[in-house]
PDB file of C-alpha atoms in Angstrom:
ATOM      1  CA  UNK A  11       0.000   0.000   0.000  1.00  0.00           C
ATOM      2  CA  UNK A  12       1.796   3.383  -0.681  1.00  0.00           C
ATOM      3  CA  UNK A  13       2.141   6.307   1.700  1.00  0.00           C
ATOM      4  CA  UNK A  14      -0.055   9.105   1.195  1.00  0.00           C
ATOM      5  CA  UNK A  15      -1.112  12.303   3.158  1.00  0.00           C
ATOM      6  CA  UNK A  16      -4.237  14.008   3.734  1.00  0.00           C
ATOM      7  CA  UNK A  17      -2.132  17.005   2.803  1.00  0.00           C
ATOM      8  CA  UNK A  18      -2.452  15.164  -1.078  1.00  0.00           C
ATOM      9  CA  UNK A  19      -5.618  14.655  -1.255  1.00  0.00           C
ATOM     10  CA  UNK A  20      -7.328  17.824  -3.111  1.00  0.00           C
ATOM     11  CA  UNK A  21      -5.372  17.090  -6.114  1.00  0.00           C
ATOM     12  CA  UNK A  22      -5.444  13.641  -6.333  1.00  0.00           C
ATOM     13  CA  UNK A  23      -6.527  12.140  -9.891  1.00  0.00           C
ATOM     14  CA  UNK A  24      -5.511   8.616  -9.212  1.00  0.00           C
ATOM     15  CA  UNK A  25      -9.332   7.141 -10.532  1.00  0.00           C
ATOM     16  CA  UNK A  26      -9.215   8.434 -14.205  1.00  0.00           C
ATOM     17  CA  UNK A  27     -13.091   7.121 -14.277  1.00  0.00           C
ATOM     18  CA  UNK A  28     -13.874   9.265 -10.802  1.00  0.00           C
ATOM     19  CA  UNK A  29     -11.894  12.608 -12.282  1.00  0.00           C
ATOM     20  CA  UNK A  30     -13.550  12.168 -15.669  1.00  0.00           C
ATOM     21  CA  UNK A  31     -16.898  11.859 -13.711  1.00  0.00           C
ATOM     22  CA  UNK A  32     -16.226  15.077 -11.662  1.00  0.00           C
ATOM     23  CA  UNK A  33     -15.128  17.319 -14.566  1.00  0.00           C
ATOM     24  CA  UNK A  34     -18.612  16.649 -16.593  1.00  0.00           C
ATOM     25  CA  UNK A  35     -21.027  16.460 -13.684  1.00  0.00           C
ATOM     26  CA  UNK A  36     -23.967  18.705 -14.566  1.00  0.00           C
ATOM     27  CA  UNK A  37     -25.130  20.706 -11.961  1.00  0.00           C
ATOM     28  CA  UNK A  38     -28.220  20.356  -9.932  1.00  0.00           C
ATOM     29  CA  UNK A  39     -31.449  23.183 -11.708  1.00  0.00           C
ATOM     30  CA  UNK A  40     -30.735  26.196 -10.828  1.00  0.00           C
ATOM     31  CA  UNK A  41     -27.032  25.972 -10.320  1.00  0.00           C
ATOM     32  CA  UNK A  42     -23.936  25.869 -11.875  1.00  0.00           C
ATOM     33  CA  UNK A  43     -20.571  24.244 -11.405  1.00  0.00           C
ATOM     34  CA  UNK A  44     -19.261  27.053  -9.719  1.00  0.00           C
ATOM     35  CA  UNK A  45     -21.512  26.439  -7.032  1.00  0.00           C
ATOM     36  CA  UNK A  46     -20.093  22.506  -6.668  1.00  0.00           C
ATOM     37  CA  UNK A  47     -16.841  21.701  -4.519  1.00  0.00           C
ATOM     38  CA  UNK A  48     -16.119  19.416  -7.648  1.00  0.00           C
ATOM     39  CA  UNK A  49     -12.743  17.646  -5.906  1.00  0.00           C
ATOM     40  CA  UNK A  50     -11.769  14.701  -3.879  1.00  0.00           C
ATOM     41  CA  UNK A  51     -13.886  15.261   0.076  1.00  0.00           C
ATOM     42  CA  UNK A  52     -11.833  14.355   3.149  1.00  0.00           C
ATOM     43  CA  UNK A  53     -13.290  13.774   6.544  1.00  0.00           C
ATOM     44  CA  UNK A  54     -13.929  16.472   9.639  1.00  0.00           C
ATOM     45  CA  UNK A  55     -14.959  15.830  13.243  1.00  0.00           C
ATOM     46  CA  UNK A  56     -13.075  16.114  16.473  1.00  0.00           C
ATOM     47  CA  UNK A  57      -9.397  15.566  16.164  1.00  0.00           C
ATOM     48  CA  UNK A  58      -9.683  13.738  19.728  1.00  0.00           C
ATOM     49  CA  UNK A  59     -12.356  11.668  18.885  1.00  0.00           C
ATOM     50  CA  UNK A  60     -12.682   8.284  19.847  1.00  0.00           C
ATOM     51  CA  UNK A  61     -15.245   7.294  17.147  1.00  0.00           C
ATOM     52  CA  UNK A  62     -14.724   7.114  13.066  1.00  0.00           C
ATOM     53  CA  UNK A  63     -17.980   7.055  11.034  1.00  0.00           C
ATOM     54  CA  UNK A  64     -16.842   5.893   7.285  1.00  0.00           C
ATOM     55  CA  UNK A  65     -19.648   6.048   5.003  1.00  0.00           C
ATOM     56  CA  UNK A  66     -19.527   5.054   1.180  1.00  0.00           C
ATOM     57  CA  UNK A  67     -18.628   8.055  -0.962  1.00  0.00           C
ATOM     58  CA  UNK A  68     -19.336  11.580  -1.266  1.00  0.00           C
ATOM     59  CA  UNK A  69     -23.362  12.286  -2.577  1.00  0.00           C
ATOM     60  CA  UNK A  70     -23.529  13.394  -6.414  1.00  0.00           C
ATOM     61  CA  UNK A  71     -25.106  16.857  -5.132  1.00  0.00           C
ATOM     62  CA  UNK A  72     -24.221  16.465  -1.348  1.00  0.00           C
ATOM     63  CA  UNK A  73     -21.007  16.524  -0.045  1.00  0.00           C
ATOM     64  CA  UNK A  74     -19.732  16.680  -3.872  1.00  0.00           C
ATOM     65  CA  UNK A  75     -21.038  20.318  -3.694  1.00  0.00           C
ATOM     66  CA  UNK A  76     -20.234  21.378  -0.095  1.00  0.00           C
ATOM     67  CA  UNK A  77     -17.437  19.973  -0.097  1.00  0.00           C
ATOM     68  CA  UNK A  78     -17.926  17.955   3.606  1.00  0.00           C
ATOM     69  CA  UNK A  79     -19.238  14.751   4.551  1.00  0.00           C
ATOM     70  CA  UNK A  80     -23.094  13.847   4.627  1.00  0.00           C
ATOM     71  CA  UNK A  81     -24.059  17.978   4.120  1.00  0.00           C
ATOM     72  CA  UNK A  82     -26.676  19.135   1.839  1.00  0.00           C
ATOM     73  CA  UNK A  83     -27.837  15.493   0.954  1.00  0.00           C
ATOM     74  CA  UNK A  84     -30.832  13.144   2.093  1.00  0.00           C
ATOM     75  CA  UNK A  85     -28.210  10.292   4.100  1.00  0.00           C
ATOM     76  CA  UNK A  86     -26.974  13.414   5.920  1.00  0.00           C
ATOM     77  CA  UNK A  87     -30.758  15.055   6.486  1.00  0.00           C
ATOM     78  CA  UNK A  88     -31.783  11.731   8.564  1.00  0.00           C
ATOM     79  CA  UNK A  89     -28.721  11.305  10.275  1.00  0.00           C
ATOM     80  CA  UNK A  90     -27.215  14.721  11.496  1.00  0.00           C
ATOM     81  CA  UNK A  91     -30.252  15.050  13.901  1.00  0.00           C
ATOM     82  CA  UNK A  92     -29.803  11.649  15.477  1.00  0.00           C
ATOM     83  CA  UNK A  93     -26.204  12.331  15.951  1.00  0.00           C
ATOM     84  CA  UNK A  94     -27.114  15.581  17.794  1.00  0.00           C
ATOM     85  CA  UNK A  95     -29.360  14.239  20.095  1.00  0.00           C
ATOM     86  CA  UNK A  96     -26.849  11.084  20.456  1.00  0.00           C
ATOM     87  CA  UNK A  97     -24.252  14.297  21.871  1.00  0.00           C
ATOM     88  CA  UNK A  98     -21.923  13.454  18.666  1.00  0.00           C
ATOM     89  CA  UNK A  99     -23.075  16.815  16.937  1.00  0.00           C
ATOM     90  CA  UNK A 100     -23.324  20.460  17.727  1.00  0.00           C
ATOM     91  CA  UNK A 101     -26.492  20.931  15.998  1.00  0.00           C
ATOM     92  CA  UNK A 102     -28.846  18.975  14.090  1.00  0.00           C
ATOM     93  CA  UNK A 103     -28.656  20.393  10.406  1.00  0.00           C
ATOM     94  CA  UNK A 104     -25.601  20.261   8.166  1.00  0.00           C
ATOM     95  CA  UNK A 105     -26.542  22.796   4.955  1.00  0.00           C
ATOM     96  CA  UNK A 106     -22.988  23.996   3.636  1.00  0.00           C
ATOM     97  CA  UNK A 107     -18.874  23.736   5.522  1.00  0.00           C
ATOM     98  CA  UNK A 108     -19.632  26.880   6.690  1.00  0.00           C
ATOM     99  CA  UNK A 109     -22.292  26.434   8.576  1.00  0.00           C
ATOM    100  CA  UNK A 110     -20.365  26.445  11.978  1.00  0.00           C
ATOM    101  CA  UNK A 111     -21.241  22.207  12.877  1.00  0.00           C
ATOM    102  CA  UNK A 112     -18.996  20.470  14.852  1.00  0.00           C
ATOM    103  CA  UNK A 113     -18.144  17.403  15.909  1.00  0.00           C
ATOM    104  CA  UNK A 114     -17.631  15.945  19.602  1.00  0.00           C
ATOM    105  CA  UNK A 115     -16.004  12.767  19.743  1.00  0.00           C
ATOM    106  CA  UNK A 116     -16.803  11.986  15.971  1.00  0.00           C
ATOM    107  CA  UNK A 117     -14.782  11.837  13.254  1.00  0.00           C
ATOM    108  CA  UNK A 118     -16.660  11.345  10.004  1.00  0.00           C
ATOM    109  CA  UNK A 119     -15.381  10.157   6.537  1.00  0.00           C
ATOM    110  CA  UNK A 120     -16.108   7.905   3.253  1.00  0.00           C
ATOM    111  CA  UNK A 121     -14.288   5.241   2.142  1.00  0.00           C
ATOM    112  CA  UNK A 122     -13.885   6.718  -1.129  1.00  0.00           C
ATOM    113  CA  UNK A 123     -13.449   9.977  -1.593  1.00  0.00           C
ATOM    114  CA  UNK A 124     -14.532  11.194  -5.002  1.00  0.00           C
ATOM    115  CA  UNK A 125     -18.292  10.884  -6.298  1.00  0.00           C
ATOM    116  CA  UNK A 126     -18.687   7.394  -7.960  1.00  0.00           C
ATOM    117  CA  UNK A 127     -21.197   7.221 -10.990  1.00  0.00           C
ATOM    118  CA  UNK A 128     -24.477   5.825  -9.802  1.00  0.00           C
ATOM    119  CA  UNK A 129     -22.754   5.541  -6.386  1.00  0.00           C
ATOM    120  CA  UNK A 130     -20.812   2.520  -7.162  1.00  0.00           C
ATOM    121  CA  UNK A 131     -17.344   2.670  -6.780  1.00  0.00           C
ATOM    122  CA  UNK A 132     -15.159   0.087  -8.725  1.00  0.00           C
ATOM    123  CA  UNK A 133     -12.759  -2.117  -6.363  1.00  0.00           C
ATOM    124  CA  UNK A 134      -9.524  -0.479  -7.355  1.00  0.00           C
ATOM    125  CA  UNK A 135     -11.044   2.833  -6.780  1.00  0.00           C
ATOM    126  CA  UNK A 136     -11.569   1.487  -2.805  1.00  0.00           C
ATOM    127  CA  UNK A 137      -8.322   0.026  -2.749  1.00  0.00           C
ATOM    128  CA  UNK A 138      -6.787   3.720  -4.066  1.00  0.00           C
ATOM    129  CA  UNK A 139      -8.546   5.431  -1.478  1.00  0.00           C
ATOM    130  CA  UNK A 140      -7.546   3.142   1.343  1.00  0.00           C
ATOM    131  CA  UNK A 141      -4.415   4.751   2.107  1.00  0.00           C
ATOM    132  CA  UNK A 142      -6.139   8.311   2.802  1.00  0.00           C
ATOM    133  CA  UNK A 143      -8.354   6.211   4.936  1.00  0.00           C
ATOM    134  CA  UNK A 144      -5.611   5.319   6.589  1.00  0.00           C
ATOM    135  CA  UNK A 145      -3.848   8.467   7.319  1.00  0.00           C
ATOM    136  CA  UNK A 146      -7.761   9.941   8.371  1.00  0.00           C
ATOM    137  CA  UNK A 147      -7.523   7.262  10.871  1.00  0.00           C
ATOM    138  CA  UNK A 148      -3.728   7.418  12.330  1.00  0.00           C
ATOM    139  CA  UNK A 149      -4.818  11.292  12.855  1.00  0.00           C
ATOM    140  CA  UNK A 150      -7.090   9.563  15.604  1.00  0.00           C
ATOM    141  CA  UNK A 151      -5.334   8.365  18.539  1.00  0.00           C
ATOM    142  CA  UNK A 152      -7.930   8.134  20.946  1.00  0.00           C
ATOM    143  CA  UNK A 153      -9.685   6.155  18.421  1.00  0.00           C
ATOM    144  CA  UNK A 154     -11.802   3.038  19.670  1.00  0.00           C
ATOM    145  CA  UNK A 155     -14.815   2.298  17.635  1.00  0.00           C
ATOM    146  CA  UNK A 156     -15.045   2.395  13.629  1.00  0.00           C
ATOM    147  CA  UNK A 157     -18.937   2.438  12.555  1.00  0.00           C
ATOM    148  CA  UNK A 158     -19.135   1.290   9.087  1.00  0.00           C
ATOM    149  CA  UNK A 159     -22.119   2.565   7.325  1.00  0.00           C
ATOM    150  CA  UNK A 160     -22.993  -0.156   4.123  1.00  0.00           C
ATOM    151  CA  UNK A 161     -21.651  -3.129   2.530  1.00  0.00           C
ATOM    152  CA  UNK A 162     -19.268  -1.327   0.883  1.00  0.00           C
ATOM    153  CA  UNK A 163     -17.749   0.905   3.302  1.00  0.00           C
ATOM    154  CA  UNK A 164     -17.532  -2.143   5.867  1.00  0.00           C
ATOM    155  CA  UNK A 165     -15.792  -4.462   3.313  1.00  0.00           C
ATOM    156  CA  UNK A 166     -13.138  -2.208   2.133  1.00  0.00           C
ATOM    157  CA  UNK A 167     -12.663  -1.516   5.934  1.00  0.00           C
ATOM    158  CA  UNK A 168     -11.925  -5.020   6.521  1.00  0.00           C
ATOM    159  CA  UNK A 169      -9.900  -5.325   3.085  1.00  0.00           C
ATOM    160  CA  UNK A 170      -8.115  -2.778   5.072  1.00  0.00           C
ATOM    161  CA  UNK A 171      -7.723  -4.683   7.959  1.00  0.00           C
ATOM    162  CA  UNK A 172      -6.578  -7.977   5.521  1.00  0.00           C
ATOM    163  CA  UNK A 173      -3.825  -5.957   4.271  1.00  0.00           C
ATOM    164  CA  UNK A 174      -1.986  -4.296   7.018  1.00  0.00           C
ATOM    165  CA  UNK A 175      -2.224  -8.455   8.554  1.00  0.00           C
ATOM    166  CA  UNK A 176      -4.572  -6.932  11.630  1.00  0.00           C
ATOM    167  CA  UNK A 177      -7.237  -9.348  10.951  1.00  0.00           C
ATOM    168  CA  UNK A 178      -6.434 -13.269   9.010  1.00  0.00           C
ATOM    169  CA  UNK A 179      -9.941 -13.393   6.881  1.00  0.00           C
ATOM    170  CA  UNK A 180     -12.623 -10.550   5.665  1.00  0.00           C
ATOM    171  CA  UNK A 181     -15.195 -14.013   6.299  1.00  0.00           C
ATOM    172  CA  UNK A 182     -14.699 -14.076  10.065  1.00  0.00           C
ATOM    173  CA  UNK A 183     -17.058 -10.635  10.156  1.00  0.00           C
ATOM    174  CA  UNK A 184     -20.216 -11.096   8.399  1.00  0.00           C
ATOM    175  CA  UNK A 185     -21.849  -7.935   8.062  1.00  0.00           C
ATOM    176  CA  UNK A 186     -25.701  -7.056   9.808  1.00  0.00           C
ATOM    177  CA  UNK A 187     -27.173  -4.124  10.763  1.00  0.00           C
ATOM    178  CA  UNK A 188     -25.457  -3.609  14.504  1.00  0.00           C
ATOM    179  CA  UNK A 189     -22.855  -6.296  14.039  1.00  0.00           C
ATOM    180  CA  UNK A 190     -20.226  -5.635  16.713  1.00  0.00           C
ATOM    181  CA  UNK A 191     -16.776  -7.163  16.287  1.00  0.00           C
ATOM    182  CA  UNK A 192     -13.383  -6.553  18.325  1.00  0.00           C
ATOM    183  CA  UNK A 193     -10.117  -6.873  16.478  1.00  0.00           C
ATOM    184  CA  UNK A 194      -6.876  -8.226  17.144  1.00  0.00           C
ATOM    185  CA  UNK A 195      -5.349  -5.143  17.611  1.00  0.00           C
ATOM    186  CA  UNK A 196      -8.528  -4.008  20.336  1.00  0.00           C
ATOM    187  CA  UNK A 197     -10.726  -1.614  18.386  1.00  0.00           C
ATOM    188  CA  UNK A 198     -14.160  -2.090  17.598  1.00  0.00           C
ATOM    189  CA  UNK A 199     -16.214  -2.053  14.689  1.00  0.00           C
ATOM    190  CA  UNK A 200     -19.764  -1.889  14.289  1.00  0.00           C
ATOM    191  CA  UNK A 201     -22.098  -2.483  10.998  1.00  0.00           C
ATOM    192  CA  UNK A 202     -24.403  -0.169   9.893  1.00  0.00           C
ATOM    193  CA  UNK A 203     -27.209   0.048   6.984  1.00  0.00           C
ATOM    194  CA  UNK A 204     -26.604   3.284   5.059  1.00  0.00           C
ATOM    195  CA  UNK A 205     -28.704   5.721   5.625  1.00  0.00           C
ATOM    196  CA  UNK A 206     -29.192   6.816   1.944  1.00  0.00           C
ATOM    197  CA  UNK A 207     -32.696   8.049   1.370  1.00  0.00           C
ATOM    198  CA  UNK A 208     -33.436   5.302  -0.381  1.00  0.00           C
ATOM    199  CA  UNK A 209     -32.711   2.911   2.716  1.00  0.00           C
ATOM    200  CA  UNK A 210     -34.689   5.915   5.020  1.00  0.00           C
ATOM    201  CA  UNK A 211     -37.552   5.401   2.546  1.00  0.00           C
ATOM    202  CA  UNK A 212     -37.675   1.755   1.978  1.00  0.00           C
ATOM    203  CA  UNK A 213     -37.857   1.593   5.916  1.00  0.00           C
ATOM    204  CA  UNK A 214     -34.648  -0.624   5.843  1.00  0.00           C
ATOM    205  CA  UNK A 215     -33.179   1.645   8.437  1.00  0.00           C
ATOM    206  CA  UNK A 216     -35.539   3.644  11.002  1.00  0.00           C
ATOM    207  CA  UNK A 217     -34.585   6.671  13.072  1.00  0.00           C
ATOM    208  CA  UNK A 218     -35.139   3.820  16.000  1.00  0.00           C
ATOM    209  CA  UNK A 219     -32.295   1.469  14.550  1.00  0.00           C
ATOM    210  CA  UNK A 220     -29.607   3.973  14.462  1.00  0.00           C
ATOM    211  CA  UNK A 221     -29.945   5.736  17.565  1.00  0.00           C
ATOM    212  CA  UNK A 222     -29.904   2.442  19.068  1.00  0.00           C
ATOM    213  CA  UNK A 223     -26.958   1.722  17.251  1.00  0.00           C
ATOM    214  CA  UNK A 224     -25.323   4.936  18.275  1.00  0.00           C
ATOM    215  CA  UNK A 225     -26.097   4.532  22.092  1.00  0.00           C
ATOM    216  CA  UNK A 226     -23.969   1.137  21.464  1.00  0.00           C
ATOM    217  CA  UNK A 227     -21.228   3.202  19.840  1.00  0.00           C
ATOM    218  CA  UNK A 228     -21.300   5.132  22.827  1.00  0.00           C
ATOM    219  CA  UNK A 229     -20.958   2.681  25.427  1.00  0.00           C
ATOM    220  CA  UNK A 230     -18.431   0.760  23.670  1.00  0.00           C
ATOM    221  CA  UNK A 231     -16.330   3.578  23.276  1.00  0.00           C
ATOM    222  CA  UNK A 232     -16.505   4.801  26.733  1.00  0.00           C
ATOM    223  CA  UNK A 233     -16.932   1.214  28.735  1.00  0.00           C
ATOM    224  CA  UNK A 234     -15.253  -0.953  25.930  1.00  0.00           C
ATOM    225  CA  UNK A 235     -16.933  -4.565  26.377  1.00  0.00           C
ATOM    226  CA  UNK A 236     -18.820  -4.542  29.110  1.00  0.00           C
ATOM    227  CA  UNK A 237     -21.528  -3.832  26.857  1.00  0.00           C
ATOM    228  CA  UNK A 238     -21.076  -6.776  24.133  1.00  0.00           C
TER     229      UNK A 238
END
């Protein structure tokens, strides 16, 4: 895996198929590109936080045009409130990167960084973005829960994992909606639905679910496994 920085990230046109994707984007009615971040997103939260949220990729006309995780899309709509009243967010609304949220004990990301067409990021694209993942997460040295929002974001977590020889097979964690696993090395990671309007919609995840889910986080992070 190669060495990158967070410091890299802006510019980076590793995914020909992502950075064709993000120059011919069209704009959402009634704006233009100008309006659109249009560039790789990295993660924000609190730099001491013991919790990582890593989500899929950045929304089309979300975080693709503000330019921060989960703001100005439907995922982030359903769950910036829950996070708020779960203590893991200053406010309840996330609109724009200026909008003066912040994060307490939270760190939030994607696994891939760049806007996928149809949302559906190619395996070499995850495996480019892993080692920005990486560097978001050595950032975090309080760090003792990952939650892992989707399939994809929780296998390419684990592919992680497989790589740096932390964990021996990606089929010793199944993943389930509030899945709980410790690894070798002693953090925790816990399996999420997405929260994509589709899965709000379709009822797959409930407002219920996740801030059961996140009172788990919670515990876990501040009582470790007593709680398991």
């Amino acid at each position: 895996m190669s060495i990158v920085s967070l410091a890299d990230l802006e510019h980076c046109r590793n995914c020909p198929r992502l950075a064709d994707y993000l120059a011919t984007l069209p704009p959402r009615r009634g704006l233009s590109r100008a309006d659109y971040w249009n560039r790789p997103v990295a993660g924000f939260g609190d730099p001491q936080a013991r919790v990582l949220l890593i989500g899929l990729a950045p929304g089309a006309h979300g975080a693709n045009r503000t330019g921060r995780p989960f703001t100005g899309d439907g995922a982030g709509d359903f769950m910036y409130p829950l996070l708020f009243r779960a203590g893991f967010a200053s406010h309840g609304e996330a609109v724009h990167a200026d909008d003066g949220l912040t994060l307490r004990d939270l760190y939030i990301t994607n696994a891939v960084k760049c806007v996928p067409p149809q949302n559906k990021p190619l395996p070499g694209e995850f495996a480019r973005c892993r080692p920005y993942l990486l560097d978001e997460q050595a950032r975090l040295t309080r760090l003792k829960v990952v939650v892992l929002l989707g399939r994809g974001a929780f296998d390419s977590y684990l592919r992680l994992c497989l790589e740096r020889g932390e964990i021996r097979r990606i089929a010793d964690y199944p993943f389930g909606h509030g899945a709980v696993y410790r690894l070798p090395g002693g953090l925790w990671i816990v399996a999420s639905y997405h929260t994509s309007r589709y899965n709000v919609q379709t009822g797959r995840i409930t407002p219920e679910m996740f801030e059961s889910l996140l009172a788990r986080v919670r515990r876990l992070a501040e009582e470790g496994d007593i709680f398991v």
